[in-house]
Amino acid sequence: MSGQIHPRLKIIGWVSSGVISGVLLSMGVSALAQREAKLSLPVDELRQFAEVYGAIKSNYVESVEDKKLITEAISGMLSGLDPHSAYLDAEAFKELQVGTQGEFGGLGIEVGVEDGFVKVVAPIEDTPADRAGVKAGDLIIKINDKATKGMNLSDAVKLMRGKPKTSIELTISRKGVNQPIVISIVRDVIKVQSVKSNWVAPGYAYVRIAQFQEHTVENLVTHLNKQLASAHSNPKQPVKGIILDLRNDPGGLLHSAVGVSAAFLKGDQVVVTTDGRQPDAKRSFRTRPEDFQRGGRDPLAGLSEAARSLPMVVLVNAGSASASEIVAGALQDHGRAKVIGTQTFGKGSVKTILPLTSNTAIKLTTARYYTPKGRSIQAKGIRPDYWVEETAEGDLTDRFRLREADLNRHLGNGQGKEEGSGNAGQRSQGQGAVERKPLVFGSPEDHQLKQAIALLQGQPVATNPAPPETP
């Protein structure tokens, strides 16, 4: 369950101590009133909060532990903000930390919340969920025998996690399919191979990033150097272009996105800027090593310079989110690459992990991402230079897949521009989508990849009619 993680970790003890004091010390509101001018605490609201807390403790049909009430209150505050802010208990916090290293247990899906249901943002490539046929945009309406309507996202994630080789049954709603689909999946240890590469046509290097992890930049350098070195040893078949595939990449770590962008950009260039309320939320991340390296060594130090000069295409779709959109937007704005595919997801907000204790934290939206030319990614995404869908005939499943702008309580764009599918709440209706054999990215049947090769070869690109751009 990855999301964008701001590199700085801060402790916001005032949140936990301030709220808990307001809840527990119902007789001490006057003390809070004395501090109101300094902390601007909403005393009347905290008094009401404390009264509700007291009413539950005294009158609820069963005894409720203090810890549960406080935890649920914190979780409720966060879930009411936007679809991505959340309380991370000890298990969720550990999973988030482990997940960025590229190995964790579960099904292998990036999830969010839509209309009170768990929504699949994207299945992670070559995982149990992906192999079982789970698709981006699916709504998970039941996990085993438990309905997910109104279920806390962290609780849903816990239900889907489990020991490897154990089974789980997901009931999903898919647009264009009138009946719920029941999928049985066997859990496994998820080992995400962040970077893959191969030759898709003579002279054209293909690199796919499935997720932005801690070591993605180093892995990218290894793959690029291997391809460029093999071409150098064969002068009769020089490298003519690079295709970077970010389709269905749900994102990951910010510094990895900056490092990947720096692998293809020359000089000191802006990759992404952030803007939020706090001074340290207003930042510019550039291609300089200090903005993406971890430790003392620059992971791009040994990269072949050809990576920054060869013609290039980036492939995206509605499952490309967050870090993927940062990279695509940066390479597009600097004119380094042409972008082919469909509108990206539009998850352009900074998620900061704020520890509460040694093993719990909150994930809080603290800023928006902007491309080098100042375009807000949030609730809009990256629009490709060439609109090409999954097949020559089009692909309604992708075009009308729900995006960030369709999610309830989504953070606004900040520029008056949002672009969703326009189909929020209209699931399992009509016959628009056609069930097809799952596409294998990088395969000979990959239509979007074929168009990327055609563009690099100077041939016409077979585009599909694009929906009008949001003004």
JSON list of C-alpha atoms in Angstrom, two decimals, residues 13-208:
[
{"chain": "A", "resi": 13, "resn": "GLY", "atom": "CA", "xyz": [3.25, 15.49, 19.92]},
{"chain": "A", "resi": 14, "resn": "TRP", "atom": "CA", "xyz": [0.92, 18.48, 20.21]},
{"chain": "A", "resi": 15, "resn": "VAL", "atom": "CA", "xyz": [-1.68, 16.59, 18.23]},
{"chain": "A", "resi": 16, "resn": "SER", "atom": "CA", "xyz": [-1.78, 13.57, 20.48]},
{"chain": "A", "resi": 17, "resn": "SER", "atom": "CA", "xyz": [-1.28, 15.41, 23.75]},
{"chain": "A", "resi": 18, "resn": "GLY", "atom": "CA", "xyz": [-3.63, 18.27, 22.89]},
{"chain": "A", "resi": 19, "resn": "VAL", "atom": "CA", "xyz": [-6.49, 16.09, 21.73]},
{"chain": "A", "resi": 20, "resn": "ILE", "atom": "CA", "xyz": [-6.12, 13.50, 24.45]},
{"chain": "A", "resi": 21, "resn": "SER", "atom": "CA", "xyz": [-6.03, 16.23, 27.08]},
{"chain": "A", "resi": 22, "resn": "GLY", "atom": "CA", "xyz": [-9.21, 17.69, 25.62]},
{"chain": "A", "resi": 23, "resn": "VAL", "atom": "CA", "xyz": [-10.88, 14.31, 25.77]},
{"chain": "A", "resi": 24, "resn": "LEU", "atom": "CA", "xyz": [-9.71, 12.95, 29.07]},
{"chain": "A", "resi": 25, "resn": "LEU", "atom": "CA", "xyz": [-9.68, 16.06, 31.24]},
{"chain": "A", "resi": 26, "resn": "SER", "atom": "CA", "xyz": [-13.30, 17.10, 30.99]},
{"chain": "A", "resi": 27, "resn": "MET", "atom": "CA", "xyz": [-12.90, 19.01, 34.24]},
{"chain": "A", "resi": 28, "resn": "GLY", "atom": "CA", "xyz": [-9.78, 20.75, 32.98]},
{"chain": "A", "resi": 29, "resn": "VAL", "atom": "CA", "xyz": [-11.23, 22.74, 30.08]},
{"chain": "A", "resi": 30, "resn": "SER", "atom": "CA", "xyz": [-10.50, 25.98, 31.89]},
{"chain": "A", "resi": 31, "resn": "ALA", "atom": "CA", "xyz": [-6.80, 25.12, 31.70]},
{"chain": "A", "resi": 32, "resn": "LEU", "atom": "CA", "xyz": [-7.14, 24.74, 27.96]},
{"chain": "A", "resi": 33, "resn": "ALA", "atom": "CA", "xyz": [-8.95, 28.07, 27.81]},
{"chain": "A", "resi": 34, "resn": "GLN", "atom": "CA", "xyz": [-5.94, 29.76, 29.34]},
{"chain": "A", "resi": 35, "resn": "ARG", "atom": "CA", "xyz": [-3.78, 28.38, 26.53]},
{"chain": "A", "resi": 36, "resn": "GLU", "atom": "CA", "xyz": [-6.26, 29.15, 23.75]},
{"chain": "A", "resi": 37, "resn": "ALA", "atom": "CA", "xyz": [-4.61, 32.38, 22.69]},
{"chain": "A", "resi": 38, "resn": "LYS", "atom": "CA", "xyz": [-1.25, 30.64, 22.38]},
{"chain": "A", "resi": 39, "resn": "LEU", "atom": "CA", "xyz": [-2.36, 27.40, 20.69]},
{"chain": "A", "resi": 40, "resn": "SER", "atom": "CA", "xyz": [-5.65, 28.57, 19.14]},
{"chain": "A", "resi": 41, "resn": "LEU", "atom": "CA", "xyz": [-7.38, 25.42, 20.39]},
{"chain": "A", "resi": 42, "resn": "PRO", "atom": "CA", "xyz": [-11.14, 25.25, 19.74]},
{"chain": "A", "resi": 43, "resn": "VAL", "atom": "CA", "xyz": [-12.21, 25.09, 23.39]},
{"chain": "A", "resi": 44, "resn": "ASP", "atom": "CA", "xyz": [-15.96, 24.78, 22.77]},
{"chain": "A", "resi": 45, "resn": "GLU", "atom": "CA", "xyz": [-15.47, 21.95, 20.31]},
{"chain": "A", "resi": 46, "resn": "LEU", "atom": "CA", "xyz": [-13.05, 20.17, 22.64]},
{"chain": "A", "resi": 47, "resn": "ARG", "atom": "CA", "xyz": [-15.56, 20.51, 25.46]},
{"chain": "A", "resi": 48, "resn": "GLN", "atom": "CA", "xyz": [-18.21, 18.90, 23.23]},
{"chain": "A", "resi": 49, "resn": "PHE", "atom": "CA", "xyz": [-15.73, 16.20, 22.27]},
{"chain": "A", "resi": 50, "resn": "ALA", "atom": "CA", "xyz": [-15.07, 15.47, 25.93]},
{"chain": "A", "resi": 51, "resn": "GLU", "atom": "CA", "xyz": [-18.81, 15.30, 26.65]},
{"chain": "A", "resi": 52, "resn": "VAL", "atom": "CA", "xyz": [-19.31, 12.74, 23.91]},
{"chain": "A", "resi": 53, "resn": "TYR", "atom": "CA", "xyz": [-16.38, 10.77, 25.25]},
{"chain": "A", "resi": 54, "resn": "GLY", "atom": "CA", "xyz": [-17.88, 10.84, 28.73]},
{"chain": "A", "resi": 55, "resn": "ALA", "atom": "CA", "xyz": [-21.30, 9.80, 27.43]},
{"chain": "A", "resi": 56, "resn": "ILE", "atom": "CA", "xyz": [-19.82, 6.79, 25.67]},
{"chain": "A", "resi": 57, "resn": "LYS", "atom": "CA", "xyz": [-17.82, 5.74, 28.72]},
{"chain": "A", "resi": 58, "resn": "SER", "atom": "CA", "xyz": [-20.88, 6.03, 30.97]},
{"chain": "A", "resi": 59, "resn": "ASN", "atom": "CA", "xyz": [-23.77, 4.88, 28.80]},
{"chain": "A", "resi": 60, "resn": "TYR", "atom": "CA", "xyz": [-22.61, 2.69, 25.92]},
{"chain": "A", "resi": 61, "resn": "VAL", "atom": "CA", "xyz": [-24.10, -0.79, 26.12]},
{"chain": "A", "resi": 62, "resn": "GLU", "atom": "CA", "xyz": [-20.66, -2.36, 26.62]},
{"chain": "A", "resi": 63, "resn": "SER", "atom": "CA", "xyz": [-17.52, -1.12, 28.31]},
{"chain": "A", "resi": 64, "resn": "VAL", "atom": "CA", "xyz": [-15.07, 0.45, 25.85]},
{"chain": "A", "resi": 65, "resn": "GLU", "atom": "CA", "xyz": [-11.36, 0.83, 26.52]},
{"chain": "A", "resi": 66, "resn": "ASP", "atom": "CA", "xyz": [-9.91, 4.33, 26.54]},
{"chain": "A", "resi": 67, "resn": "LYS", "atom": "CA", "xyz": [-7.26, 3.35, 24.00]},
{"chain": "A", "resi": 68, "resn": "LYS", "atom": "CA", "xyz": [-9.88, 2.18, 21.50]},
{"chain": "A", "resi": 69, "resn": "LEU", "atom": "CA", "xyz": [-11.89, 5.40, 21.80]},
{"chain": "A", "resi": 70, "resn": "ILE", "atom": "CA", "xyz": [-8.84, 7.61, 21.37]},
{"chain": "A", "resi": 71, "resn": "THR", "atom": "CA", "xyz": [-7.51, 5.56, 18.46]},
{"chain": "A", "resi": 72, "resn": "GLU", "atom": "CA", "xyz": [-10.87, 5.62, 16.68]},
{"chain": "A", "resi": 73, "resn": "ALA", "atom": "CA", "xyz": [-11.17, 9.37, 17.27]},
{"chain": "A", "resi": 74, "resn": "ILE", "atom": "CA", "xyz": [-7.76, 9.98, 15.71]},
{"chain": "A", "resi": 75, "resn": "SER", "atom": "CA", "xyz": [-8.58, 7.67, 12.82]},
{"chain": "A", "resi": 76, "resn": "GLY", "atom": "CA", "xyz": [-11.89, 9.43, 12.25]},
{"chain": "A", "resi": 77, "resn": "MET", "atom": "CA", "xyz": [-10.28, 12.86, 12.18]},
{"chain": "A", "resi": 78, "resn": "LEU", "atom": "CA", "xyz": [-7.84, 11.75, 9.51]},
{"chain": "A", "resi": 79, "resn": "SER", "atom": "CA", "xyz": [-10.23, 9.73, 7.33]},
{"chain": "A", "resi": 80, "resn": "GLY", "atom": "CA", "xyz": [-12.53, 12.75, 7.14]},
{"chain": "A", "resi": 81, "resn": "LEU", "atom": "CA", "xyz": [-9.83, 14.89, 5.53]},
{"chain": "A", "resi": 82, "resn": "ASP", "atom": "CA", "xyz": [-9.06, 13.16, 2.22]},
{"chain": "A", "resi": 83, "resn": "PRO", "atom": "CA", "xyz": [-8.83, 9.59, 0.88]},
{"chain": "A", "resi": 84, "resn": "HIS", "atom": "CA", "xyz": [-5.12, 9.24, 1.65]},
{"chain": "A", "resi": 85, "resn": "SER", "atom": "CA", "xyz": [-4.68, 10.64, 5.17]},
{"chain": "A", "resi": 86, "resn": "ALA", "atom": "CA", "xyz": [-4.82, 7.85, 7.73]},
{"chain": "A", "resi": 87, "resn": "TYR", "atom": "CA", "xyz": [-3.86, 6.64, 11.20]},
{"chain": "A", "resi": 88, "resn": "LEU", "atom": "CA", "xyz": [-1.17, 3.94, 11.13]},
{"chain": "A", "resi": 89, "resn": "ASP", "atom": "CA", "xyz": [-1.26, 1.55, 14.05]},
{"chain": "A", "resi": 90, "resn": "ALA", "atom": "CA", "xyz": [1.77, -0.54, 14.89]},
{"chain": "A", "resi": 91, "resn": "GLU", "atom": "CA", "xyz": [1.03, -3.16, 12.23]},
{"chain": "A", "resi": 92, "resn": "ALA", "atom": "CA", "xyz": [0.21, -0.64, 9.47]},
{"chain": "A", "resi": 93, "resn": "PHE", "atom": "CA", "xyz": [3.27, 1.46, 10.30]},
{"chain": "A", "resi": 94, "resn": "LYS", "atom": "CA", "xyz": [5.53, -1.58, 10.11]},
{"chain": "A", "resi": 95, "resn": "GLU", "atom": "CA", "xyz": [3.98, -2.67, 6.80]},
{"chain": "A", "resi": 96, "resn": "LEU", "atom": "CA", "xyz": [4.54, 0.75, 5.30]},
{"chain": "A", "resi": 97, "resn": "GLN", "atom": "CA", "xyz": [8.20, 0.72, 6.30]},
{"chain": "A", "resi": 98, "resn": "VAL", "atom": "CA", "xyz": [8.73, -2.83, 5.03]},
{"chain": "A", "resi": 99, "resn": "GLY", "atom": "CA", "xyz": [6.81, -2.17, 1.83]},
{"chain": "A", "resi": 100, "resn": "THR", "atom": "CA", "xyz": [9.20, 0.56, 0.70]},
{"chain": "A", "resi": 101, "resn": "GLN", "atom": "CA", "xyz": [12.00, -2.01, 0.79]},
{"chain": "A", "resi": 102, "resn": "GLY", "atom": "CA", "xyz": [10.24, -4.08, -1.86]},
{"chain": "A", "resi": 103, "resn": "GLU", "atom": "CA", "xyz": [9.16, -7.13, 0.18]},
{"chain": "A", "resi": 104, "resn": "PHE", "atom": "CA", "xyz": [6.03, -7.63, 2.25]},
{"chain": "A", "resi": 105, "resn": "GLY", "atom": "CA", "xyz": [3.24, -10.10, 2.79]},
{"chain": "A", "resi": 106, "resn": "GLY", "atom": "CA", "xyz": [-0.19, -9.95, 1.20]},
{"chain": "A", "resi": 107, "resn": "LEU", "atom": "CA", "xyz": [-1.99, -9.86, -2.14]},
{"chain": "A", "resi": 108, "resn": "GLY", "atom": "CA", "xyz": [-0.08, -7.15, -4.01]},
{"chain": "A", "resi": 109, "resn": "ILE", "atom": "CA", "xyz": [-2.56, -4.33, -4.58]},
{"chain": "A", "resi": 110, "resn": "GLU", "atom": "CA", "xyz": [-2.52, -0.57, -4.04]},
{"chain": "A", "resi": 111, "resn": "VAL", "atom": "CA", "xyz": [-5.85, 0.40, -2.48]},
{"chain": "A", "resi": 112, "resn": "GLY", "atom": "CA", "xyz": [-7.82, 3.48, -1.54]},
{"chain": "A", "resi": 113, "resn": "VAL", "atom": "CA", "xyz": [-11.41, 4.29, -0.55]},
{"chain": "A", "resi": 114, "resn": "GLU", "atom": "CA", "xyz": [-14.30, 5.29, -2.80]},
{"chain": "A", "resi": 115, "resn": "ASP", "atom": "CA", "xyz": [-17.95, 5.67, -1.80]},
{"chain": "A", "resi": 116, "resn": "GLY", "atom": "CA", "xyz": [-17.21, 3.80, 1.43]},
{"chain": "A", "resi": 117, "resn": "PHE", "atom": "CA", "xyz": [-15.76, 0.79, -0.41]},
{"chain": "A", "resi": 118, "resn": "VAL", "atom": "CA", "xyz": [-12.15, -0.34, -0.84]},
{"chain": "A", "resi": 119, "resn": "LYS", "atom": "CA", "xyz": [-10.98, 0.64, -4.33]},
{"chain": "A", "resi": 120, "resn": "VAL", "atom": "CA", "xyz": [-8.09, -0.93, -6.23]},
{"chain": "A", "resi": 121, "resn": "VAL", "atom": "CA", "xyz": [-5.78, 1.84, -7.47]},
{"chain": "A", "resi": 122, "resn": "ALA", "atom": "CA", "xyz": [-3.56, -0.70, -9.23]},
{"chain": "A", "resi": 123, "resn": "PRO", "atom": "CA", "xyz": [-2.48, -4.31, -8.78]},
{"chain": "A", "resi": 124, "resn": "ILE", "atom": "CA", "xyz": [1.28, -4.64, -8.42]},
{"chain": "A", "resi": 125, "resn": "GLU", "atom": "CA", "xyz": [2.72, -6.47, -11.37]},
{"chain": "A", "resi": 126, "resn": "ASP", "atom": "CA", "xyz": [3.32, -10.22, -11.07]},
{"chain": "A", "resi": 127, "resn": "THR", "atom": "CA", "xyz": [1.69, -10.60, -7.63]},
{"chain": "A", "resi": 128, "resn": "PRO", "atom": "CA", "xyz": [-1.14, -12.94, -6.54]},
{"chain": "A", "resi": 129, "resn": "ALA", "atom": "CA", "xyz": [-3.78, -10.24, -7.10]},
{"chain": "A", "resi": 130, "resn": "ASP", "atom": "CA", "xyz": [-2.41, -9.41, -10.54]},
{"chain": "A", "resi": 131, "resn": "ARG", "atom": "CA", "xyz": [-2.30, -13.06, -11.59]},
{"chain": "A", "resi": 132, "resn": "ALA", "atom": "CA", "xyz": [-5.81, -13.66, -10.27]},
{"chain": "A", "resi": 133, "resn": "GLY", "atom": "CA", "xyz": [-7.22, -10.94, -12.52]},
{"chain": "A", "resi": 134, "resn": "VAL", "atom": "CA", "xyz": [-7.80, -8.05, -10.09]},
{"chain": "A", "resi": 135, "resn": "LYS", "atom": "CA", "xyz": [-7.86, -4.81, -12.09]},
{"chain": "A", "resi": 136, "resn": "ALA", "atom": "CA", "xyz": [-7.28, -1.15, -11.36]},
{"chain": "A", "resi": 137, "resn": "GLY", "atom": "CA", "xyz": [-10.62, 0.51, -10.68]},
{"chain": "A", "resi": 138, "resn": "ASP", "atom": "CA", "xyz": [-12.24, -2.57, -9.12]},
{"chain": "A", "resi": 139, "resn": "LEU", "atom": "CA", "xyz": [-14.30, -1.96, -5.99]},
{"chain": "A", "resi": 140, "resn": "ILE", "atom": "CA", "xyz": [-13.80, -4.61, -3.30]},
{"chain": "A", "resi": 141, "resn": "ILE", "atom": "CA", "xyz": [-17.27, -4.98, -1.79]},
{"chain": "A", "resi": 142, "resn": "LYS", "atom": "CA", "xyz": [-16.56, -8.04, 0.37]},
{"chain": "A", "resi": 143, "resn": "ILE", "atom": "CA", "xyz": [-13.45, -9.59, 1.90]},
{"chain": "A", "resi": 144, "resn": "ASN", "atom": "CA", "xyz": [-14.30, -13.21, 2.63]},
{"chain": "A", "resi": 145, "resn": "ASP", "atom": "CA", "xyz": [-17.70, -12.87, 4.30]},
{"chain": "A", "resi": 146, "resn": "LYS", "atom": "CA", "xyz": [-17.24, -9.30, 5.55]},
{"chain": "A", "resi": 147, "resn": "ALA", "atom": "CA", "xyz": [-18.81, -6.38, 3.65]},
{"chain": "A", "resi": 148, "resn": "THR", "atom": "CA", "xyz": [-16.42, -3.46, 3.19]},
{"chain": "A", "resi": 149, "resn": "LYS", "atom": "CA", "xyz": [-19.03, -0.68, 3.02]},
{"chain": "A", "resi": 150, "resn": "GLY", "atom": "CA", "xyz": [-17.95, 1.87, 5.63]},
{"chain": "A", "resi": 151, "resn": "MET", "atom": "CA", "xyz": [-14.97, -0.24, 6.70]},
{"chain": "A", "resi": 152, "resn": "ASN", "atom": "CA", "xyz": [-11.85, 1.61, 7.80]},
{"chain": "A", "resi": 153, "resn": "LEU", "atom": "CA", "xyz": [-9.14, 1.22, 5.15]},
{"chain": "A", "resi": 154, "resn": "SER", "atom": "CA", "xyz": [-6.56, -0.01, 7.65]},
{"chain": "A", "resi": 155, "resn": "ASP", "atom": "CA", "xyz": [-9.02, -2.67, 8.86]},
{"chain": "A", "resi": 156, "resn": "ALA", "atom": "CA", "xyz": [-9.59, -3.79, 5.27]},
{"chain": "A", "resi": 157, "resn": "VAL", "atom": "CA", "xyz": [-5.84, -4.02, 4.71]},
{"chain": "A", "resi": 158, "resn": "LYS", "atom": "CA", "xyz": [-5.47, -6.15, 7.83]},
{"chain": "A", "resi": 159, "resn": "LEU", "atom": "CA", "xyz": [-8.11, -8.56, 6.56]},
{"chain": "A", "resi": 160, "resn": "MET", "atom": "CA", "xyz": [-6.32, -8.91, 3.23]},
{"chain": "A", "resi": 161, "resn": "ARG", "atom": "CA", "xyz": [-2.95, -9.44, 4.86]},
{"chain": "A", "resi": 162, "resn": "GLY", "atom": "CA", "xyz": [-2.12, -12.87, 6.21]},
{"chain": "A", "resi": 163, "resn": "LYS", "atom": "CA", "xyz": [0.29, -15.76, 6.22]},
{"chain": "A", "resi": 164, "resn": "PRO", "atom": "CA", "xyz": [1.66, -16.87, 2.85]},
{"chain": "A", "resi": 165, "resn": "LYS", "atom": "CA", "xyz": [-0.17, -19.80, 1.20]},
{"chain": "A", "resi": 166, "resn": "THR", "atom": "CA", "xyz": [-3.45, -18.97, 2.93]},
{"chain": "A", "resi": 167, "resn": "SER", "atom": "CA", "xyz": [-6.51, -18.23, 0.80]},
{"chain": "A", "resi": 168, "resn": "ILE", "atom": "CA", "xyz": [-8.77, -15.21, 0.71]},
{"chain": "A", "resi": 169, "resn": "GLU", "atom": "CA", "xyz": [-11.91, -14.49, -1.28]},
{"chain": "A", "resi": 170, "resn": "LEU", "atom": "CA", "xyz": [-12.60, -11.03, -2.69]},
{"chain": "A", "resi": 171, "resn": "THR", "atom": "CA", "xyz": [-15.97, -10.00, -4.09]},
{"chain": "A", "resi": 172, "resn": "ILE", "atom": "CA", "xyz": [-15.53, -7.09, -6.48]},
{"chain": "A", "resi": 173, "resn": "SER", "atom": "CA", "xyz": [-17.68, -4.75, -8.52]},
{"chain": "A", "resi": 174, "resn": "ARG", "atom": "CA", "xyz": [-16.27, -3.91, -11.95]},
{"chain": "A", "resi": 175, "resn": "LYS", "atom": "CA", "xyz": [-17.57, -1.31, -14.35]},
{"chain": "A", "resi": 176, "resn": "GLY", "atom": "CA", "xyz": [-19.33, -2.85, -17.32]},
{"chain": "A", "resi": 177, "resn": "VAL", "atom": "CA", "xyz": [-19.94, -6.14, -15.51]},
{"chain": "A", "resi": 178, "resn": "ASN", "atom": "CA", "xyz": [-23.48, -6.40, -14.17]},
{"chain": "A", "resi": 179, "resn": "GLN", "atom": "CA", "xyz": [-22.83, -9.06, -11.55]},
{"chain": "A", "resi": 180, "resn": "PRO", "atom": "CA", "xyz": [-20.28, -9.06, -8.71]},
{"chain": "A", "resi": 181, "resn": "ILE", "atom": "CA", "xyz": [-17.13, -11.05, -9.44]},
{"chain": "A", "resi": 182, "resn": "VAL", "atom": "CA", "xyz": [-15.78, -13.47, -6.83]},
{"chain": "A", "resi": 183, "resn": "ILE", "atom": "CA", "xyz": [-12.02, -14.01, -6.98]},
{"chain": "A", "resi": 184, "resn": "SER", "atom": "CA", "xyz": [-10.11, -16.50, -4.82]},
{"chain": "A", "resi": 185, "resn": "ILE", "atom": "CA", "xyz": [-6.49, -15.52, -4.15]},
{"chain": "A", "resi": 186, "resn": "VAL", "atom": "CA", "xyz": [-3.69, -17.31, -2.31]},
{"chain": "A", "resi": 187, "resn": "ARG", "atom": "CA", "xyz": [-1.60, -14.93, -0.24]},
{"chain": "A", "resi": 188, "resn": "ASP", "atom": "CA", "xyz": [2.14, -14.88, -0.73]},
{"chain": "A", "resi": 189, "resn": "VAL", "atom": "CA", "xyz": [5.25, -12.96, 0.22]},
{"chain": "A", "resi": 190, "resn": "ILE", "atom": "CA", "xyz": [5.23, -10.02, -2.16]},
{"chain": "A", "resi": 191, "resn": "LYS", "atom": "CA", "xyz": [8.65, -9.36, -3.62]},
{"chain": "A", "resi": 192, "resn": "VAL", "atom": "CA", "xyz": [8.27, -6.46, -5.97]},
{"chain": "A", "resi": 193, "resn": "GLN", "atom": "CA", "xyz": [10.93, -6.26, -8.65]},
{"chain": "A", "resi": 194, "resn": "SER", "atom": "CA", "xyz": [11.05, -2.51, -9.00]},
{"chain": "A", "resi": 195, "resn": "VAL", "atom": "CA", "xyz": [12.83, -2.35, -12.38]},
{"chain": "A", "resi": 196, "resn": "LYS", "atom": "CA", "xyz": [12.72, -4.68, -15.38]},
{"chain": "A", "resi": 197, "resn": "SER", "atom": "CA", "xyz": [14.20, -4.27, -18.84]},
{"chain": "A", "resi": 198, "resn": "ASN", "atom": "CA", "xyz": [14.51, -5.95, -22.20]},
{"chain": "A", "resi": 199, "resn": "TRP", "atom": "CA", "xyz": [14.83, -5.24, -25.92]},
{"chain": "A", "resi": 200, "resn": "VAL", "atom": "CA", "xyz": [11.41, -4.73, -27.50]},
{"chain": "A", "resi": 201, "resn": "ALA", "atom": "CA", "xyz": [12.75, -3.96, -30.98]},
{"chain": "A", "resi": 202, "resn": "PRO", "atom": "CA", "xyz": [16.26, -3.84, -32.47]},
{"chain": "A", "resi": 203, "resn": "GLY", "atom": "CA", "xyz": [17.94, -0.74, -31.08]},
{"chain": "A", "resi": 204, "resn": "TYR", "atom": "CA", "xyz": [15.19, 0.26, -28.64]},
{"chain": "A", "resi": 205, "resn": "ALA", "atom": "CA", "xyz": [15.70, -0.26, -24.91]},
{"chain": "A", "resi": 206, "resn": "TYR", "atom": "CA", "xyz": [12.62, -0.89, -22.78]},
{"chain": "A", "resi": 207, "resn": "VAL", "atom": "CA", "xyz": [12.70, -0.19, -19.03]},
{"chain": "A", "resi": 208, "resn": "ARG", "atom": "CA", "xyz": [9.69, -0.75, -16.80]}
]
